[in-house]
Tab-separated table of C-alpha atoms and ligand atoms in Angstrom:
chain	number	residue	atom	x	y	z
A	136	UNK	CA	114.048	181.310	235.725
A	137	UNK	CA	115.790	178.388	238.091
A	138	UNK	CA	119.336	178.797	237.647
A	139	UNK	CA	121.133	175.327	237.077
A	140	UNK	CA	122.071	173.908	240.915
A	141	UNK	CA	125.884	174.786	241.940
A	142	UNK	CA	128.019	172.561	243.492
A	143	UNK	CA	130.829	173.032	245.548
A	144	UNK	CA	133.273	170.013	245.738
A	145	UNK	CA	136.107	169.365	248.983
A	146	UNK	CA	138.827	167.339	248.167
A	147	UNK	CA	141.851	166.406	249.948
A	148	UNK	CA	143.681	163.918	247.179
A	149	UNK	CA	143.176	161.935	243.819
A	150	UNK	CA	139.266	163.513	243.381
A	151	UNK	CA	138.198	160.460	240.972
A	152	UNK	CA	135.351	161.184	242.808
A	153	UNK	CA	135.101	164.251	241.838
A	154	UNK	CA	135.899	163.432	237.883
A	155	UNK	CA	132.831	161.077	237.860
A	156	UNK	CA	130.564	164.006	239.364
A	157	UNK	CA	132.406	166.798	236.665
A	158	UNK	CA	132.210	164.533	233.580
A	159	UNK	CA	127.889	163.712	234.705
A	160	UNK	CA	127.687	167.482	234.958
A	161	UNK	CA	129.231	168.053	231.573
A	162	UNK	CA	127.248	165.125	229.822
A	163	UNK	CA	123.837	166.265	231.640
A	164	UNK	CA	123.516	163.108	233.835
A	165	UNK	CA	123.210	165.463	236.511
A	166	UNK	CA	121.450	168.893	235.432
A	167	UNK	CA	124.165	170.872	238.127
A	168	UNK	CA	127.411	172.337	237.573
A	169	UNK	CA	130.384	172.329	239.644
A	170	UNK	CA	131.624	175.592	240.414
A	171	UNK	CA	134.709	175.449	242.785
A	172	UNK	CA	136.418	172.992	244.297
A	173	UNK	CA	138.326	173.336	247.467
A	174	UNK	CA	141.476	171.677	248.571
A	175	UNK	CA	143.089	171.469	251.933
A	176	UNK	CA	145.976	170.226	250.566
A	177	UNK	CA	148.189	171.994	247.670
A	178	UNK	CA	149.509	168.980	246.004
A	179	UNK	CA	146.096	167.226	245.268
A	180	UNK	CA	145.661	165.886	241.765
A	181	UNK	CA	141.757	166.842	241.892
A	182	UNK	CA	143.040	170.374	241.800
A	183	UNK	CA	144.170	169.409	238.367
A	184	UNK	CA	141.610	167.479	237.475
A	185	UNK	CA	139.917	170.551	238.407
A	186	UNK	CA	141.864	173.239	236.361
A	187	UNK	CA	142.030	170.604	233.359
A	188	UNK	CA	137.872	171.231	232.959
A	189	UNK	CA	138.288	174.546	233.566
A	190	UNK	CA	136.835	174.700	237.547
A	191	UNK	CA	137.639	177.382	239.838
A	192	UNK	CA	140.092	176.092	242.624
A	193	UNK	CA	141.125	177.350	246.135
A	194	UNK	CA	143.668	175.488	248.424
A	195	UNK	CA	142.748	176.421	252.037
A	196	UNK	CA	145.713	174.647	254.289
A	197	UNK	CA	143.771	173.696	258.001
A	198	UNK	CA	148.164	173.942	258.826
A	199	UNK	CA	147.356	177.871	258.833
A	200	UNK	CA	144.856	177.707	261.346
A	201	UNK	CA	145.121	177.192	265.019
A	202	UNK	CA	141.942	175.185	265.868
A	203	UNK	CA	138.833	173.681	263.967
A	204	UNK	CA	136.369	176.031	264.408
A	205	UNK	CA	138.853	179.044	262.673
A	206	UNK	CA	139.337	176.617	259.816
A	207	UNK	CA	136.309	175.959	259.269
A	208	UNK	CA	134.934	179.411	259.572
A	209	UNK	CA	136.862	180.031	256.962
A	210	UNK	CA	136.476	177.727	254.945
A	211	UNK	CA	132.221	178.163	255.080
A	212	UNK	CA	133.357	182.012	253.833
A	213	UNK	CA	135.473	180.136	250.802
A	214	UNK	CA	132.710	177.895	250.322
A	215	UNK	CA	129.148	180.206	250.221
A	216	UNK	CA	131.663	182.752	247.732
A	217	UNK	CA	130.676	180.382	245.484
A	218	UNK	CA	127.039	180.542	246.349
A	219	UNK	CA	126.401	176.779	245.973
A	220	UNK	CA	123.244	174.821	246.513
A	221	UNK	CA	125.321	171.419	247.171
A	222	UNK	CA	128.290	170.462	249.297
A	223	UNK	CA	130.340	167.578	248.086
A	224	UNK	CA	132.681	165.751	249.789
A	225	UNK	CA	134.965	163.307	247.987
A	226	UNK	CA	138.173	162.263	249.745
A	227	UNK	CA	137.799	165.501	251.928
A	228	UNK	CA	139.979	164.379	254.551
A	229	UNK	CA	138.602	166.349	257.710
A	230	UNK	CA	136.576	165.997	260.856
A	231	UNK	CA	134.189	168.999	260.212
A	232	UNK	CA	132.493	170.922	263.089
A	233	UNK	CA	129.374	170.499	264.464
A	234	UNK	CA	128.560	174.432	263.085
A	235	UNK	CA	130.018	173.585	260.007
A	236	UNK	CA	127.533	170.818	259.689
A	237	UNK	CA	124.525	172.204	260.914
A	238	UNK	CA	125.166	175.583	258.298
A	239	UNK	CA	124.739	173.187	255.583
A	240	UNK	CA	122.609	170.336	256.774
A	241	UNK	CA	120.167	168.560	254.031
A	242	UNK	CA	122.605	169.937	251.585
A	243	UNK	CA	126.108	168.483	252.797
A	244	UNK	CA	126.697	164.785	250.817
A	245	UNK	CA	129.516	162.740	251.594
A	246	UNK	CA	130.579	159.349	250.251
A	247	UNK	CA	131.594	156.365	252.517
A	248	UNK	CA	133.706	153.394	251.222
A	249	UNK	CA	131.296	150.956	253.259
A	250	UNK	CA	128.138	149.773	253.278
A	251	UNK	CA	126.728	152.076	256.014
A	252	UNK	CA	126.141	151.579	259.044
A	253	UNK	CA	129.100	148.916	258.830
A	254	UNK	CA	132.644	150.183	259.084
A	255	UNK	CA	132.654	153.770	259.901
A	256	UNK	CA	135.752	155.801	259.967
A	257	UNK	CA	138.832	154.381	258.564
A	258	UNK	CA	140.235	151.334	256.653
A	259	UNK	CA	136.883	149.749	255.672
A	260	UNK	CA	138.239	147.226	253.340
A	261	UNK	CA	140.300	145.313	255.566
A	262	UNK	CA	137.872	145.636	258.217
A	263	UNK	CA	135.441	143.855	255.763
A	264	UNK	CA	137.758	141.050	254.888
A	265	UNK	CA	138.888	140.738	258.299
A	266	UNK	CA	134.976	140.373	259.235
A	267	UNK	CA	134.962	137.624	256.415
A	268	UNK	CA	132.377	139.324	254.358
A	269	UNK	CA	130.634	138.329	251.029
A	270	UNK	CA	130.349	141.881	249.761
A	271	UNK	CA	131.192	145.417	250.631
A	272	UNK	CA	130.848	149.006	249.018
A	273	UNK	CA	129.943	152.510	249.496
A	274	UNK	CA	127.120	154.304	250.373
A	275	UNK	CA	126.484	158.375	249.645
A	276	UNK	CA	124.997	160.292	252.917
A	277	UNK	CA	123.792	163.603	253.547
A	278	UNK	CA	126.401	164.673	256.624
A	279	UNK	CA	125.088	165.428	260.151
A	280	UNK	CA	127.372	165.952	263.146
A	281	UNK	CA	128.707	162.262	263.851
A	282	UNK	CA	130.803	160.919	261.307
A	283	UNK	CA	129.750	158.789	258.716
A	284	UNK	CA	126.211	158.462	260.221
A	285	UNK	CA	124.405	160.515	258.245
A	286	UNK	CA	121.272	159.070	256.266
A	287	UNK	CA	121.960	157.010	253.125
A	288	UNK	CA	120.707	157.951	249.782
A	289	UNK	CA	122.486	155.270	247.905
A	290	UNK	CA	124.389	152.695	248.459
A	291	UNK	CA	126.507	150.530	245.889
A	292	UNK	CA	127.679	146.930	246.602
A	293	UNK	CA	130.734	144.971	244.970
A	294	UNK	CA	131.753	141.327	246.250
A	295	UNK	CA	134.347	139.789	248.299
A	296	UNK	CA	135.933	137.328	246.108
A	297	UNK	CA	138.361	134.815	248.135
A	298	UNK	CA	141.550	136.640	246.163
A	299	UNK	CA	140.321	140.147	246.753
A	300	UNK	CA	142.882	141.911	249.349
A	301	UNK	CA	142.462	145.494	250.219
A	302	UNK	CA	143.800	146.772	246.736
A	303	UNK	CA	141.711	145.121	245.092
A	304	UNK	CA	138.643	145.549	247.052
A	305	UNK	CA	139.236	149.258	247.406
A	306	UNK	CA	139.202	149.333	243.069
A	307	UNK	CA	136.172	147.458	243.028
A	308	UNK	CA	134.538	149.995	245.807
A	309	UNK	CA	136.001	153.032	243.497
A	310	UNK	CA	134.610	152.101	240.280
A	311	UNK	CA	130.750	151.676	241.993
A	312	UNK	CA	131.875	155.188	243.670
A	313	UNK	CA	132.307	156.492	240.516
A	314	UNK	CA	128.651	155.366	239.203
A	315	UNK	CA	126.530	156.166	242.743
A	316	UNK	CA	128.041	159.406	243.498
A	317	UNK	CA	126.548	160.830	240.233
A	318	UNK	CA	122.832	158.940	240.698
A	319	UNK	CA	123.190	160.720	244.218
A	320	UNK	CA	123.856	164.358	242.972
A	321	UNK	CA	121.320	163.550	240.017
A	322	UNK	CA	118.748	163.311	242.622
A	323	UNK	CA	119.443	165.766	244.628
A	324	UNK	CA	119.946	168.417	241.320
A	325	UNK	CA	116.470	167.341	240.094
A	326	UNK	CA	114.590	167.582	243.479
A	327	UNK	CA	114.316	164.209	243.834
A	328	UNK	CA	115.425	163.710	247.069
A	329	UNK	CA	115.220	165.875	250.404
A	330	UNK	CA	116.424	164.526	253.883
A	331	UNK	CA	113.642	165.573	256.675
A	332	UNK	CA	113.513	164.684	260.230
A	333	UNK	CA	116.579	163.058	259.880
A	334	UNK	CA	115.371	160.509	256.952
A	335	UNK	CA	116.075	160.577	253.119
A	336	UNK	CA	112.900	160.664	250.901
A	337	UNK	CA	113.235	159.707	247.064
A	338	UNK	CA	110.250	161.103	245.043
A	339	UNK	CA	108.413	161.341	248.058
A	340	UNK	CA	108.616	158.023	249.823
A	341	UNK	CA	111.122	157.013	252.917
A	342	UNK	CA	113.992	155.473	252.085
A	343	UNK	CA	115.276	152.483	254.621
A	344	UNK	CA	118.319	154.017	256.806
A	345	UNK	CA	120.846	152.205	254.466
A	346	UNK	CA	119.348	154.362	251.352
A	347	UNK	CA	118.513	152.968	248.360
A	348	UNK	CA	120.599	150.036	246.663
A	349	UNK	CA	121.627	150.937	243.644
A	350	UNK	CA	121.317	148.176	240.647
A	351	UNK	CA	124.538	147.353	238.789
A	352	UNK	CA	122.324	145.670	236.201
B	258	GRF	C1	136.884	157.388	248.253
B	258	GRF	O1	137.185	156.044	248.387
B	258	GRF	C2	135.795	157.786	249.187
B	258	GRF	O2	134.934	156.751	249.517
B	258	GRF	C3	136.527	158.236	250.401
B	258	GRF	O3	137.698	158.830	249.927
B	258	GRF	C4	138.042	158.274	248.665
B	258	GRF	C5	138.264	159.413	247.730
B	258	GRF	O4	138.807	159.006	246.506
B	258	GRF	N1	135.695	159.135	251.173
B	258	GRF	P1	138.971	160.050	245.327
B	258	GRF	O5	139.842	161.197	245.858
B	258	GRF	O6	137.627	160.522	244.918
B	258	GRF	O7	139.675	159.307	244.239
């Protein structure tokens, strides 16, 4: 009998990421469960979030740990006890080794609040006012070594209006977080999509390197 995919989320703050992908688990939009989440920081409020629906938690602090690579060793041993199939990150505030990576490449899905490959790393809704963009958003990718360059799945896109400053912009990039993240994890529960040779495949067929644009309508 296939068991029911497990996922393992990584958090490092507010995890409404992580609520979106809990409460499509619980209502069957995604046929997975989540079965731990891991925290590097104690004071999270995912960790709640968490313990409210009854999740499994660990806090693993990268403070206790004297380079990367022991972290993350580590934290691969606190992550496979759970014996997942999927890796999520959501707000999992870490530069992650290249071994890291590579031990769970294809399965290894982090969300960007950008339309990839604009704006990588940090602070990309200023950067996309500042750039005097029309619209914006996030994009879910499966992680490979460099950061935030991993192949798109999906991508979600909100507008620059002429009052929107980064407050506002980062709501409006949250709330289409909170409706891609579970398509993505859908997907990948169902079989639907697979990266290969470095390229995302939905149902079969290539996806462009920016993923698939999800349709708010
Ligand atoms: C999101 O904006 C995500 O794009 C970024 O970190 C933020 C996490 O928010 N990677 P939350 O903790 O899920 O609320």
């Amino acid at each position: 009998m296939n068991r029911k995919p497990r996922i393992v989320v990584l958090i490092s703050g507010s995890g409404s990421n992580l609520q979106a992908i809990m409460d499509a688990c619980a209502s069957e939009q995604i046929e997975g469960s989540v079965v731990g989440v891991i925290s590097n920081k104690a004071d999270a409020y995912g960790l709640t979030r968490a313990g409210n629906a009854g999740i499994e938690t660990k806090t693993l602090s990268h403070k206790a740990f004297s380079s990367r690579e022991e972290f993350d060793a580590q934290l691969a041993e606190e992550v496979d006890a759970f014996d997942p199939d999927y890796i999520v990150l959501a707000g999992f505030m870490r530069i992650l080794t290249d071994q890291f990576v590579q031990r769970y490449l294809g399965k290894m899905v982090n969300i960007h609040p950008s339309l990839l490959p604009k704006y990588k790393g940090l602070h990309t809704h200023q950067r996309a006012i500042d750039a005097g963009d029309s619209t914006h958003g996030a994009s879910v990718h499966f992680v490979t070594p460099a950061l935030d360059d991993g192949p798109v799945l999906v991508q979600g896109a909100v507008s620059i209006d002429a009052d929107d400053d980064a407050d506002s912009l980062q709501h409006k990039v949250h709330k289409i977080e909170h409706i891609i993240y579970p398509v993505a994890m859908q997907w990948l529960c169902s079989g639907k999509v697979k990266m290969a040779n470095g390229r995302v495949y939905l149902n079969n067929e290539l996806l462009p390197i920016e993923g698939k644009m999800y349709d708010v309508n």
